[in-house]
Amino acid sequence: MGYRTLVIKRRVEEIPPEQLAKFLEVQERFRQWTTEWYKSGFKSPMPEQNPLKYFAIELKHAMKLLPTNGLKSGVWRVPLPFNTELRFGKNAGDNSRGVLVDLSEKAVKVRKWSGQRNNTITIKLKKTEIKWIEERIREGGQLKLALAWVGKRRGSNMMSFNVALIFYREVTPYQPRRLLVVDINSLHNGVVWAVVEERRVLRRGILRPDLAHIGRLEREAARLESLCATKGGAYCRRAVELKSRLWRLWRQWTVEAAKKIAKLAIQYKAAVVVDKPMNESIQELKESGTVARRNKIYLNVGRFVKRLRELAEWYGVPYREERLYSTICPVCGAKMEELPNRRVKCKCGFEANRDEVPIHWAQKRYREIIPLFSTTHYIQLFPIHFT
């Protein structure tokens, strides 16, 4: 079973003030209870009154479907979970679920969150959101769960009202005949991939964002932020808008790149094997003075990996994260010397671009890695984080 998530974000100013204030109150009360429930090992009593009782029941159902993140700064910041319903026509019935996705009215209706009748938060859907939902339905996806919360937008102090629609799809995974090796170090170096069959490389390539365009936008954003600090006003608004645009560009590239990898895997009946840097190594680089501040965004490879993992699960593509070395020689196992232009060389004579070394390791370990995939056990579950 795979899942895909559509997160609908709206400015808090678009929510009626009285509803927003009440929603924040309920969200805080629910997080207080879930924190105590978490700390008790999920043994503390369930709430007796709605809406907390309703959310507690739905949270138990949600935890069977999705792994969730744990405490952060001593608080379990879970969103409010809802049961769901999709409605296609105006004359279709209404089963009074917590979140109604009404495609006939092109709206999402969030209900049952206040414990009071006739207190619905209605969000009009954008064309792109409707298209996304319709694509998931055509692929056989079913709306199983919705989550709603108020929180800060990524990289900004601006608050937003968020609704996550989570679709599930039953899929029969295939037994892989090849490996599609994906090497990720830093996004400005690109995502190197290769289709491997035993000792042969059938096809290879590299996916890289438009660094020149992104660089120009980053420099302009830095200029506006500097002017914001001294002059404020319109410069601050323009800086926030440009940073949001940059984030959307990165998200769009991430989506398209992950789609290309997933399609290649299906085409070649290959298992996706991702070699990504260890979290400790990335954090060490971010905290060191060797990486310029403006370049640290290129180290945020987690979003791409998460997107690729979700697509693999959704389409039944065998997926695994496996450490494949880039500075250890695949021939003799010795530590290699790092040369200019991202080349590495071993005393035994082996030499290559360091981004291609994991491909050599995959060829060497092919007969070891392929058996790790079976038709029943290969998908790794990872926590989903909400802020």
XYZ file of N, CA and C in Angstrom, residues 4 132-142 168-171 259 311 314-315:
60
model
N -0.148 9.083 -1.019
C 0.227 10.391 -1.552
C -0.520 11.440 -0.739
N -4.829 17.481 -9.120
C -4.046 16.509 -8.353
C -4.970 15.439 -7.782
N -6.089 15.857 -7.192
C -7.039 14.908 -6.599
C -7.597 13.971 -7.671
N -7.975 14.526 -8.818
C -8.546 13.713 -9.892
C -7.525 12.703 -10.427
N -6.255 13.102 -10.493
C -5.212 12.170 -10.946
C -5.063 10.999 -9.981
N -5.103 11.275 -8.678
C -4.977 10.196 -7.692
C -6.169 9.245 -7.782
N -7.361 9.792 -8.021
C -8.556 8.952 -8.144
C -8.443 8.053 -9.372
N -7.974 8.613 -10.499
C -7.808 7.810 -11.726
C -6.797 6.695 -11.527
N -5.827 6.913 -10.658
C -4.808 5.894 -10.391
C -5.292 4.843 -9.396
N -6.530 4.981 -8.936
C -7.076 4.003 -7.997
C -6.904 4.377 -6.546
N -6.536 5.621 -6.275
C -6.346 6.057 -4.904
C -7.665 6.318 -4.195
N -7.668 6.115 -2.891
C -8.842 6.370 -2.059
C -8.466 7.342 -0.943
N -4.668 6.681 -0.226
C -4.012 5.371 -0.208
C -4.364 4.611 -1.478
N -3.442 3.750 -1.860
C -3.641 2.951 -3.067
C -3.088 1.549 -2.846
N -3.935 0.565 -3.062
C -3.481 -0.828 -2.998
C -2.689 -1.131 -4.267
N -1.508 -1.680 -4.110
C -0.665 -1.953 -5.270
C 0.100 -3.247 -5.041
N 9.589 12.115 -10.160
C 8.732 11.438 -11.141
C 9.568 10.740 -12.210
N 6.596 8.198 -3.997
C 6.217 7.739 -5.336
C 6.512 6.257 -5.507
N 3.792 4.399 -3.771
C 2.511 4.566 -4.466
C 2.405 3.666 -5.688
N 3.505 3.559 -6.449
C 3.473 2.783 -7.690
C 3.991 1.352 -7.522
